[in-house]
Amino acid sequence: MAPSKPRVRFAPSPTGYLHIGGARTALFNYLYAKRYGGTFILRMEDTDQERSTPESVKAILDGLNWLGLDWDEGPGKEDPKYGPYFQTQRLDTYRKYADQLIAEGKAFRCYCTREEITQRREAVEKAKGQGSYRYEGTCHDLKGPPPGKKLEDAVIRFRMPAGEGTVSFDDKVLGTITKAHSDLDDWVMMRADGIPLYNYGCVIDDHLMDITLVSRGQEHVNSTFPQLMLYKALGWTPPDFAHLPLILGPDREKLSKRKHPEADVMLHKRTGIMPEALLNFVIRLGWSHGNDEVITREQMVEWFDFDGVGSTSGVWNPEKLQWLNQQWFKLLPPAVVAERLVPFLEARGFQAKGDPRLEPLVLALRERSRTLDEMANTASIYFKSGVTLDEKAAAKHLSGDSLNLLRQAREQLAALPAWTVEPLDGVVKTVSEAAQVGMGKVAQPLRVAITGNTTSPGIGETLLLVGRDEALRRIDAALARGT
């Protein structure tokens, strides 16, 4: 049954850039909200005060905006009922509920230092026959700070219920998952400086923002159990959960900032991948709809649901991404691709904005280009003055009879009243018929003279894109070289 008006959130930690895994999480949440007429919320979990800088926040926003994943609520779109949308602006709220839990005996202040906890953990791990470390309850029954400690020195820990028990939830991707209380300990909710830890802050925020679905990576499965205990302690109904498969790098290790440059969403913008292609690629890293490969945004919204999300990890495939990018070159209007090509041409020193050749260039080059960077590299030859000849191509096609055919073609090209594809191709045909040779015998010398090598779009298109004056100059240079 379709949910009624879901409220789903993407809650990144702005500590660098928008990660591909985060982009996929944002996409899945966005699509679920759009399909069912709900609300897509952006919340910044910015409590890492060293790395959560304004620049890091901007990097998240830039990445989402480039991908077109526009949020309904969040930074810049505040709803007074639910905001603010930065955790560092909600510290009083976290303190309020922590104090409530302490008063109810469901949380307590712990004065054990990080060094003491580390020593105990190491001792447990060294002792044979012992399991992983669990907090021993040292500060369970303290009525106040121990000697030498102050109230503000304490972290706040959640008090796990005594006795046996289990906690379970039905995951939309993984099914029913259960964990025993004995596998959980008295986890830290808040640091001594009042900063909430992940498992605490996200529960408070999700409840107060009426979040109905939490969709996130499978690495957060184990975090769900202490969160569910917190929901129970506060008497709140938890949202639904969906844990998404991992994304692996080409080396089949988890895609990470440290090892994999391709984890940065905006790297792909810089290398000439288009947002439609990246979203298309990312959605297929964990979700499928039959055998469909090229999927539009409209189809994503129409088709997406978590029953199509798999449980196995997706593997990064750069060749597949570039293939999809090429498909989108052909799907999008040439004017859109042309506009996106301009910065790549300008980076090469060409004044391309507003050039009438841009759309014809896209049409001519989209079958042979995988990225905007590749397309700009190929297109450069149509913007620069002069051309560098490939010596092997020149030796084959700019000598002997070929030069005479090139000279005849040059004379007829110069006399054309209109520099358009049909008459340009007509010159090649006329010269070849007069000389009783195949059209390639005329087209290849022209192609080498114009582009410097033997590959290009159709000769008429190539001449059109270079332009009359520049084409004739290049032909003259080739003829002069051969004399």
Short mmCIF file of C-alpha atoms in Angstrom, two decimals:
data_model
loop_
_atom_site.label_atom_id
_atom_site.label_comp_id
_atom_site.label_asym_id
_atom_site.label_seq_id
_atom_site.Cartn_x
_atom_site.Cartn_y
_atom_site.Cartn_z
CA MET A 1 0.00 0.00 0.00
CA ALA A 2 1.37 3.43 -0.91
CA PRO A 3 2.35 5.58 2.10
CA SER A 4 0.43 8.80 2.72
CA LYS A 5 2.59 11.89 2.24
CA PRO A 6 5.94 10.49 3.46
CA ARG A 7 8.52 12.78 5.04
CA VAL A 8 12.01 11.55 4.21
CA ARG A 9 15.35 13.19 4.88
CA PHE A 10 18.89 13.26 3.67
CA ALA A 11 21.14 14.09 6.61
CA PRO A 12 24.80 14.33 5.52
CA SER A 13 27.76 15.24 7.69
CA PRO A 14 29.34 18.17 5.81
CA THR A 15 32.97 17.17 6.28
CA GLY A 16 34.38 17.52 2.78
CA TYR A 17 32.32 16.91 -0.33
CA LEU A 18 29.16 15.18 -1.47
CA HIS A 19 30.07 11.49 -1.57
CA ILE A 20 28.66 9.22 -4.27
CA GLY A 21 27.11 7.03 -1.57
CA GLY A 22 25.46 10.11 -0.07
CA ALA A 23 24.24 11.18 -3.49
CA ARG A 24 22.59 7.79 -3.98
CA THR A 25 20.95 8.00 -0.55
CA ALA A 26 19.70 11.48 -1.36
CA LEU A 27 18.40 10.27 -4.73
CA PHE A 28 16.50 7.31 -3.27
CA ASN A 29 14.91 9.50 -0.60
CA TYR A 30 14.10 12.20 -3.14
CA LEU A 31 12.45 9.70 -5.51
CA TYR A 32 10.43 8.06 -2.75
CA ALA A 33 9.14 11.45 -1.59
CA LYS A 34 8.29 12.57 -5.13
CA ARG A 35 6.59 9.33 -6.11
CA TYR A 36 4.24 9.43 -3.14
CA GLY A 37 3.65 13.18 -2.99
CA GLY A 38 5.71 13.61 0.16
CA THR A 39 8.41 15.97 1.42
CA PHE A 40 12.16 15.68 0.87
CA ILE A 41 14.09 17.25 3.74
CA LEU A 42 17.77 18.23 3.87
CA ARG A 43 19.32 18.33 7.34
CA MET A 44 22.97 19.03 8.13
CA GLU A 45 24.53 16.87 10.85
CA ASP A 46 27.32 19.38 11.36
CA THR A 47 28.52 18.43 14.83
CA ASP A 48 32.08 17.59 13.72
CA GLN A 49 33.23 21.11 14.55
CA GLU A 50 36.69 20.71 13.04
CA ARG A 51 35.57 19.51 9.61
CA SER A 52 32.04 20.88 9.29
CA THR A 53 33.03 24.21 7.81
CA PRO A 54 30.98 26.65 5.70
CA GLU A 55 32.99 25.41 2.73
CA SER A 56 31.96 21.80 3.45
CA VAL A 57 28.31 22.80 3.75
CA LYS A 58 28.56 24.64 0.43
CA ALA A 59 30.11 21.55 -1.17
CA ILE A 60 27.05 19.47 -0.16
CA LEU A 61 24.64 22.10 -1.43
CA ASP A 62 26.58 22.54 -4.68
CA GLY A 63 26.57 18.79 -5.31
CA LEU A 64 22.83 18.42 -4.70
CA ASN A 65 22.04 21.47 -6.81
CA TRP A 66 24.18 20.20 -9.70
CA LEU A 67 22.40 16.85 -9.57
CA GLY A 68 19.02 18.59 -9.46
CA LEU A 69 18.04 17.01 -6.13
CA ASP A 70 16.15 20.00 -4.81
CA TRP A 71 14.90 19.77 -1.24
CA ASP A 72 11.45 20.86 -0.06
CA GLU A 73 12.63 21.76 3.44
CA GLY A 74 16.08 22.56 4.73
CA PRO A 75 18.72 25.27 4.45
CA GLY A 76 17.20 28.22 2.65
CA LYS A 77 13.73 26.62 2.81
CA GLU A 78 13.08 26.63 6.54
CA ASP A 79 9.75 25.55 7.99
CA PRO A 80 9.38 27.19 11.43
CA LYS A 81 7.60 24.10 12.71
CA TYR A 82 10.55 21.81 12.00
CA GLY A 83 13.69 23.92 11.76
CA PRO A 84 16.43 24.77 12.27
CA TYR A 85 18.09 22.25 9.96
CA PHE A 86 21.63 22.36 11.34
CA GLN A 87 22.28 20.22 14.42
CA THR A 88 24.61 22.83 15.93
CA GLN A 89 21.58 25.14 16.07
CA ARG A 90 19.53 22.55 18.02
CA LEU A 91 21.79 21.91 21.02
CA ASP A 92 19.24 23.16 23.57
CA THR A 93 16.75 20.60 22.25
CA TYR A 94 19.21 17.73 22.71
CA ARG A 95 19.98 18.89 26.24
CA LYS A 96 16.27 19.06 27.08
CA TYR A 97 15.58 15.43 26.17
CA ALA A 98 18.82 14.22 27.75
CA ASP A 99 17.80 15.85 31.03
CA GLN A 100 14.37 14.22 30.75
CA LEU A 101 15.92 10.78 30.27
CA ILE A 102 18.26 11.29 33.23
CA ALA A 103 15.34 12.35 35.42
CA GLU A 104 13.45 9.20 34.40
CA GLY A 105 16.43 6.94 35.13
CA LYS A 106 16.83 6.04 31.45
CA ALA A 107 20.16 7.80 31.05
CA PHE A 108 22.99 8.77 33.39
CA ARG A 109 26.09 10.93 33.62
CA CYS A 110 29.35 9.07 33.16
CA TYR A 111 32.63 10.56 34.38
CA CYS A 112 34.95 7.88 32.95
CA THR A 113 37.55 9.50 30.72
CA ARG A 114 38.27 8.42 27.18
CA GLU A 115 41.69 7.20 28.34
CA GLU A 116 40.13 5.04 31.04
CA ILE A 117 37.65 3.50 28.60
CA THR A 118 40.46 2.83 26.12
CA GLN A 119 42.55 1.06 28.78
CA ARG A 120 39.62 -1.13 29.79
CA ARG A 121 38.83 -1.98 26.18
CA GLU A 122 42.42 -2.97 25.48
CA ALA A 123 42.50 -5.13 28.61
CA VAL A 124 39.33 -6.96 27.55
CA GLU A 125 40.60 -7.48 24.01
CA LYS A 126 43.89 -8.93 25.30
CA ALA A 127 42.22 -11.30 27.74
CA LYS A 128 41.60 -14.71 26.18
CA GLY A 129 38.06 -15.95 26.13
CA GLN A 130 36.57 -12.49 26.45
CA GLY A 131 34.20 -10.93 23.93
CA SER A 132 34.22 -7.38 22.68
CA TYR A 133 34.28 -4.63 25.28
CA ARG A 134 31.04 -3.40 26.85
CA TYR A 135 30.80 -0.54 29.31
CA GLU A 136 30.78 -2.01 32.82
CA GLY A 137 28.27 0.38 34.37
CA THR A 138 30.91 2.14 36.47
CA CYS A 139 28.86 5.32 36.88
CA HIS A 140 25.38 3.76 36.92
CA ASP A 141 24.52 4.62 40.49
CA LEU A 142 26.44 7.82 41.09
CA LYS A 143 24.35 10.60 42.65
CA GLY A 144 26.86 13.28 41.74
CA PRO A 145 30.39 13.82 40.45
CA PRO A 146 33.10 11.64 42.05
CA PRO A 147 36.00 13.35 43.85
CA GLY A 148 38.03 15.54 41.52
CA LYS A 149 35.27 15.66 38.87
CA LYS A 150 32.71 18.30 37.94
CA LEU A 151 29.22 17.94 36.53
CA GLU A 152 30.34 19.42 33.21
CA ASP A 153 33.01 16.70 32.86
CA ALA A 154 30.37 14.02 32.29
CA VAL A 155 29.19 12.49 29.07
CA ILE A 156 25.60 11.24 29.07
CA ARG A 157 25.02 7.54 28.49
CA PHE A 158 21.82 5.71 27.66
CA ARG A 159 20.91 3.11 30.31
CA MET A 160 20.16 -0.23 28.71
CA PRO A 161 17.31 -2.11 30.44
CA ALA A 162 18.39 -4.87 32.77
CA GLY A 163 17.66 -8.49 31.94
CA GLU A 164 17.21 -10.43 28.74
CA GLY A 165 15.44 -9.11 25.70
CA THR A 166 15.69 -8.42 22.00
CA VAL A 167 15.10 -5.52 19.67
CA SER A 168 13.85 -6.04 16.09
CA PHE A 169 12.80 -4.07 13.07
CA ASP A 170 11.52 -4.83 9.58
CA ASP A 171 13.88 -3.33 7.06
CA LYS A 172 12.43 -2.42 3.65
CA VAL A 173 15.51 -3.88 1.97
CA LEU A 174 16.93 -6.51 4.32
CA GLY A 175 13.80 -7.89 5.97
CA THR A 176 13.49 -8.57 9.70
CA ILE A 177 16.65 -8.01 11.75
CA THR A 178 16.97 -8.81 15.47
CA LYS A 179 19.61 -8.18 18.10
CA ALA A 180 19.77 -9.25 21.75
CA HIS A 181 19.98 -6.64 24.48
CA SER A 182 23.14 -8.37 25.64
CA ASP A 183 24.85 -7.25 22.43
CA LEU A 184 24.20 -3.59 23.27
CA ASP A 185 25.76 -1.50 25.99
CA ASP A 186 25.20 1.83 27.71
CA TRP A 187 26.15 3.93 24.70
CA VAL A 188 27.15 7.57 24.81
CA MET A 189 24.37 9.94 23.79
CA MET A 190 26.06 13.29 24.35
CA ARG A 191 29.59 14.45 24.85
CA ALA A 192 30.55 16.58 27.83
CA ASP A 193 30.46 19.71 25.66
CA GLY A 194 26.79 19.12 24.79
CA ILE A 195 27.38 17.81 21.28
CA PRO A 196 25.05 14.88 20.47
CA LEU A 197 26.45 11.69 19.01
CA TYR A 198 24.90 10.27 15.87
CA ASN A 199 22.57 7.71 17.45
CA TYR A 200 21.08 10.30 19.78
CA GLY A 201 20.89 13.42 17.64
CA CYS A 202 19.30 11.76 14.62
CA VAL A 203 16.52 10.18 16.73
CA ILE A 204 15.59 13.48 18.34
CA ASP A 205 15.65 15.27 14.99
CA ASP A 206 13.79 12.54 13.09
CA HIS A 207 10.99 12.49 15.64
CA LEU A 208 10.61 16.26 15.91
CA MET A 209 10.69 16.61 12.11
CA ASP A 210 8.02 13.89 11.71
CA ILE A 211 10.30 11.74 9.55
CA THR A 212 8.41 8.65 8.37
CA LEU A 213 11.27 6.83 6.60
CA VAL A 214 15.00 6.65 7.28
CA SER A 215 16.89 5.40 4.24
CA ARG A 216 20.67 5.11 4.58
CA GLY A 217 23.64 2.83 3.89
CA GLN A 218 23.95 -0.69 5.28
CA GLU A 219 26.88 0.42 7.43
CA HIS A 220 24.23 1.99 9.70
CA VAL A 221 22.28 -1.22 10.37
CA ASN A 222 23.85 -1.72 13.79
CA SER A 223 23.11 1.89 14.69
CA THR A 224 19.40 1.18 14.31
CA PHE A 225 19.20 -0.99 17.44
CA PRO A 226 20.32 1.60 20.02
CA GLN A 227 18.17 4.14 18.19
CA LEU A 228 15.14 1.89 18.57
CA MET A 229 15.88 1.54 22.28
CA LEU A 230 15.90 5.33 22.52
CA TYR A 231 12.59 5.61 20.68
CA LYS A 232 11.10 3.16 23.16
CA ALA A 233 12.54 5.00 26.15
CA LEU A 234 11.00 8.26 24.95
CA GLY A 235 7.66 6.64 24.11
CA TRP A 236 7.95 7.56 20.44
CA THR A 237 6.98 5.55 17.36
CA PRO A 238 10.05 4.94 15.17
CA PRO A 239 10.00 5.59 11.42
CA ASP A 240 10.41 2.87 8.82
CA PHE A 241 13.97 1.92 7.90
CA ALA A 242 15.64 0.98 4.64
CA HIS A 243 19.35 0.14 4.55
CA LEU A 244 20.97 0.39 1.15
CA PRO A 245 23.73 -1.86 -0.22
CA LEU A 246 27.30 -0.63 -0.22
CA ILE A 247 28.99 0.88 -3.25
CA LEU A 248 32.37 -0.68 -3.99
CA GLY A 249 35.22 0.89 -5.91
CA PRO A 250 36.75 -0.73 -9.01
CA ASP A 251 39.06 -2.58 -6.57
CA ARG A 252 35.93 -4.03 -4.89
CA GLU A 253 36.66 -2.26 -1.63
CA LYS A 254 34.12 0.12 -0.12
CA LEU A 255 34.09 3.37 -2.11
CA SER A 256 35.90 5.81 0.16
CA LYS A 257 37.22 9.36 0.11
CA ARG A 258 40.68 8.13 1.03
CA LYS A 259 41.12 5.53 -1.72
CA HIS A 260 38.80 6.46 -4.54
CA PRO A 261 38.82 9.89 -6.24
CA GLU A 262 35.60 8.95 -8.03
CA ALA A 263 33.79 9.08 -4.66
CA ASP A 264 33.57 12.88 -5.10
CA VAL A 265 30.37 13.80 -6.96
CA MET A 266 31.77 17.08 -8.27
CA LEU A 267 34.85 15.38 -9.73
CA HIS A 268 32.52 13.98 -12.35
CA LYS A 269 31.25 17.44 -13.22
CA ARG A 270 34.84 18.56 -13.69
CA THR A 271 35.67 15.60 -15.95
CA GLY A 272 32.66 16.11 -18.18
CA ILE A 273 30.02 13.71 -16.90
CA MET A 274 26.52 15.17 -17.02
CA PRO A 275 24.24 15.08 -13.97
CA GLU A 276 21.56 13.05 -15.75
CA ALA A 277 24.14 10.37 -16.57
CA LEU A 278 25.59 10.29 -13.06
CA LEU A 279 22.15 9.94 -11.46
CA ASN A 280 21.28 7.24 -14.00
CA PHE A 281 24.50 5.42 -13.11
CA VAL A 282 24.11 5.86 -9.36
CA ILE A 283 20.52 4.61 -9.20
CA ARG A 284 21.63 1.39 -10.90
CA LEU A 285 24.19 0.82 -8.13
CA GLY A 286 21.65 -0.91 -5.96
CA TRP A 287 18.27 -0.63 -7.70
CA SER A 288 16.86 -2.08 -10.89
CA HIS A 289 13.73 -1.95 -13.01
CA GLY A 290 13.74 -4.98 -15.27
CA ASN A 291 16.51 -4.65 -17.85
CA ASP A 292 16.23 -0.89 -18.21
CA GLU A 293 19.62 0.85 -18.35
CA VAL A 294 18.97 4.39 -19.60
CA ILE A 295 16.41 5.83 -17.20
CA THR A 296 15.02 9.35 -17.19
CA ARG A 297 14.19 11.37 -14.08
CA GLU A 298 10.49 11.00 -14.86
CA GLN A 299 10.84 7.23 -15.08
CA MET A 300 12.79 7.13 -11.83
CA VAL A 301 9.97 8.95 -10.03
CA GLU A 302 7.34 6.71 -11.62
CA TRP A 303 9.11 3.42 -10.95
CA PHE A 304 11.13 3.81 -7.76
CA ASP A 305 10.33 1.89 -4.63
CA PHE A 306 12.42 -0.03 -2.14
CA ASP A 307 11.23 -3.42 -3.38
CA GLY A 308 13.57 -2.84 -6.34
CA VAL A 309 16.59 -2.24 -4.10
CA GLY A 310 18.92 -5.22 -3.82
CA SER A 311 20.99 -6.32 -0.84
CA THR A 312 24.26 -6.93 -2.69
CA SER A 313 26.91 -4.26 -3.17
CA GLY A 314 27.16 -2.34 -6.43
CA VAL A 315 30.58 -2.06 -8.09
CA TRP A 316 31.84 1.15 -9.67
CA ASN A 317 32.29 0.73 -13.42
CA PRO A 318 33.82 3.80 -15.12
CA GLU A 319 33.23 2.39 -18.60
CA LYS A 320 29.52 1.99 -17.86
CA LEU A 321 29.34 5.56 -16.56
CA GLN A 322 30.95 6.91 -19.74
CA TRP A 323 28.64 4.79 -21.89
CA LEU A 324 25.62 6.23 -20.10
CA ASN A 325 27.03 9.72 -20.51
CA GLN A 326 27.23 9.19 -24.26
CA GLN A 327 23.62 7.97 -24.31
CA TRP A 328 22.58 11.18 -22.58
CA PHE A 329 24.48 13.24 -25.18
CA LYS A 330 21.98 11.78 -27.64
CA LEU A 331 18.90 12.01 -25.41
CA LEU A 332 19.23 15.62 -24.32
CA PRO A 333 18.50 18.54 -26.66
CA PRO A 334 21.72 19.61 -28.45
CA ALA A 335 21.29 23.12 -27.02
CA VAL A 336 21.56 21.74 -23.46
CA VAL A 337 24.71 19.76 -24.21
CA ALA A 338 26.16 22.74 -26.09
CA GLU A 339 25.66 25.02 -23.10
CA ARG A 340 27.46 22.54 -20.85
CA LEU A 341 30.27 22.19 -23.39
CA VAL A 342 31.12 25.90 -23.24
CA PRO A 343 33.12 25.85 -19.96
CA PHE A 344 35.29 23.02 -21.28
CA LEU A 345 36.07 24.97 -24.44
CA GLU A 346 36.71 28.14 -22.45
CA ALA A 347 39.13 26.19 -20.25
CA ARG A 348 41.09 25.57 -23.46
CA GLY A 349 41.20 29.28 -24.22
CA PHE A 350 38.37 29.51 -26.76
CA GLN A 351 35.59 32.12 -26.69
CA ALA A 352 32.76 29.69 -27.36
CA LYS A 353 29.72 31.22 -25.65
CA GLY A 354 27.11 32.15 -28.24
CA ASP A 355 29.05 30.55 -31.10
CA PRO A 356 26.48 29.33 -33.69
CA ARG A 357 28.61 26.25 -34.34
CA LEU A 358 28.05 24.79 -30.87
CA GLU A 359 24.88 22.83 -31.55
CA PRO A 360 26.12 21.48 -34.91
CA LEU A 361 29.33 20.48 -33.10
CA VAL A 362 27.35 18.52 -30.53
CA LEU A 363 25.41 16.75 -33.27
CA ALA A 364 28.63 15.96 -35.12
CA LEU A 365 30.64 14.77 -32.12
CA ARG A 366 28.18 13.12 -29.73
CA GLU A 367 28.53 9.70 -31.37
CA ARG A 368 32.29 9.70 -30.81
CA SER A 369 32.56 11.45 -27.42
CA ARG A 370 32.09 9.88 -24.00
CA THR A 371 32.55 13.01 -21.87
CA LEU A 372 32.26 16.75 -22.32
CA ASP A 373 36.00 16.94 -21.83
CA GLU A 374 36.55 14.52 -24.73
CA MET A 375 34.07 16.43 -26.84
CA ALA A 376 35.82 19.72 -26.10
CA ASN A 377 39.18 18.19 -26.91
CA THR A 378 37.92 17.03 -30.31
CA ALA A 379 36.07 20.30 -30.88
CA SER A 380 39.22 22.34 -30.24
CA ILE A 381 40.34 21.76 -33.79
CA TYR A 382 37.35 23.76 -35.03
CA PHE A 383 38.16 26.80 -32.87
CA LYS A 384 41.92 27.14 -33.11
CA SER A 385 43.84 28.87 -35.89
CA GLY A 386 45.79 26.44 -38.04
CA VAL A 387 46.28 22.74 -37.54
CA THR A 388 49.16 20.36 -36.81
CA LEU A 389 49.38 17.64 -39.44
CA ASP A 390 49.93 14.04 -38.53
CA GLU A 391 53.06 13.19 -40.52
CA LYS A 392 51.95 9.70 -41.43
CA ALA A 393 48.55 10.93 -42.64
CA ALA A 394 50.14 13.80 -44.55
CA ALA A 395 52.65 11.53 -46.29
CA LYS A 396 49.82 9.29 -47.47
CA HIS A 397 47.18 11.87 -48.44
CA LEU A 398 49.02 15.10 -49.22
CA SER A 399 51.33 14.01 -51.99
CA GLY A 400 51.24 13.16 -55.72
CA ASP A 401 47.79 13.00 -57.30
CA SER A 402 46.15 13.77 -53.96
CA LEU A 403 47.55 17.28 -54.00
CA ASN A 404 46.10 17.92 -57.45
CA LEU A 405 42.66 16.74 -56.27
CA LEU A 406 43.00 18.93 -53.18
CA ARG A 407 43.86 21.93 -55.38
CA GLN A 408 40.78 21.37 -57.56
CA ALA A 409 38.59 21.04 -54.49
CA ARG A 410 40.03 24.25 -53.06
CA GLU A 411 39.13 26.20 -56.21
CA GLN A 412 35.54 25.01 -56.18
CA LEU A 413 35.13 25.52 -52.43
CA ALA A 414 36.32 29.10 -52.71
CA ALA A 415 33.74 29.76 -55.41
CA LEU A 416 30.76 28.48 -53.43
CA PRO A 417 28.11 31.11 -52.74
CA ALA A 418 26.83 29.25 -49.65
CA TRP A 419 29.01 27.49 -47.07
CA THR A 420 26.57 24.76 -46.05
CA VAL A 421 26.84 20.99 -45.86
CA GLU A 422 25.02 20.11 -49.09
CA PRO A 423 27.12 22.23 -51.49
CA LEU A 424 30.30 21.36 -49.57
CA ASP A 425 29.62 17.66 -50.05
CA GLY A 426 28.70 18.48 -53.65
CA VAL A 427 32.21 19.80 -54.32
CA VAL A 428 33.73 16.50 -53.22
CA LYS A 429 31.35 14.61 -55.48
CA THR A 430 31.99 16.89 -58.48
CA VAL A 431 35.78 16.69 -58.18
CA SER A 432 35.78 12.92 -57.71
CA GLU A 433 33.48 12.36 -60.70
CA ALA A 434 35.59 14.61 -62.92
CA ALA A 435 38.74 12.74 -61.93
CA GLN A 436 36.94 9.37 -62.11
CA VAL A 437 38.03 8.41 -58.58
CA GLY A 438 36.14 7.44 -55.47
CA MET A 439 34.92 10.28 -53.25
CA GLY A 440 37.31 9.16 -50.51
CA LYS A 441 40.24 10.09 -52.76
CA VAL A 442 39.05 13.70 -52.53
CA ALA A 443 37.61 13.69 -49.02
CA GLN A 444 40.68 12.27 -47.25
CA PRO A 445 43.16 14.90 -48.51
CA LEU A 446 40.61 17.55 -47.49
CA ARG A 447 40.13 15.91 -44.10
CA VAL A 448 43.87 15.73 -43.40
CA ALA A 449 44.38 19.33 -44.54
CA ILE A 450 41.49 20.56 -42.38
CA THR A 451 41.88 18.44 -39.22
CA GLY A 452 45.45 17.15 -39.40
CA ASN A 453 44.41 13.48 -39.38
CA THR A 454 42.17 10.97 -41.11
CA THR A 455 39.18 10.88 -38.76
CA SER A 456 36.42 13.45 -38.39
CA PRO A 457 32.68 13.79 -38.94
CA GLY A 458 31.45 13.89 -42.54
CA ILE A 459 33.62 16.11 -44.73
CA GLY A 460 30.79 18.56 -45.37
CA GLU A 461 30.13 18.90 -41.63
CA THR A 462 33.85 19.28 -40.96
CA LEU A 463 34.26 22.07 -43.51
CA LEU A 464 31.14 23.80 -42.18
CA LEU A 465 32.36 23.70 -38.59
CA VAL A 466 35.83 25.01 -39.39
CA GLY A 467 34.36 27.86 -41.41
CA ARG A 468 35.13 29.16 -44.91
CA ASP A 469 38.11 31.41 -44.19
CA GLU A 470 39.88 29.05 -41.80
CA ALA A 471 39.22 26.02 -44.03
CA LEU A 472 40.73 27.73 -47.07
CA ARG A 473 43.75 28.86 -45.04
CA ARG A 474 44.38 25.30 -43.85
CA ILE A 475 44.04 23.92 -47.38
CA ASP A 476 46.48 26.54 -48.65
CA ALA A 477 48.96 25.57 -45.93
CA ALA A 478 48.66 21.91 -46.90
CA LEU A 479 49.17 22.72 -50.59
CA ALA A 480 52.19 24.87 -49.80
CA ARG A 481 53.65 22.05 -47.71
CA GLY A 482 53.34 19.62 -50.61
CA THR A 483 55.03 21.84 -53.22
#
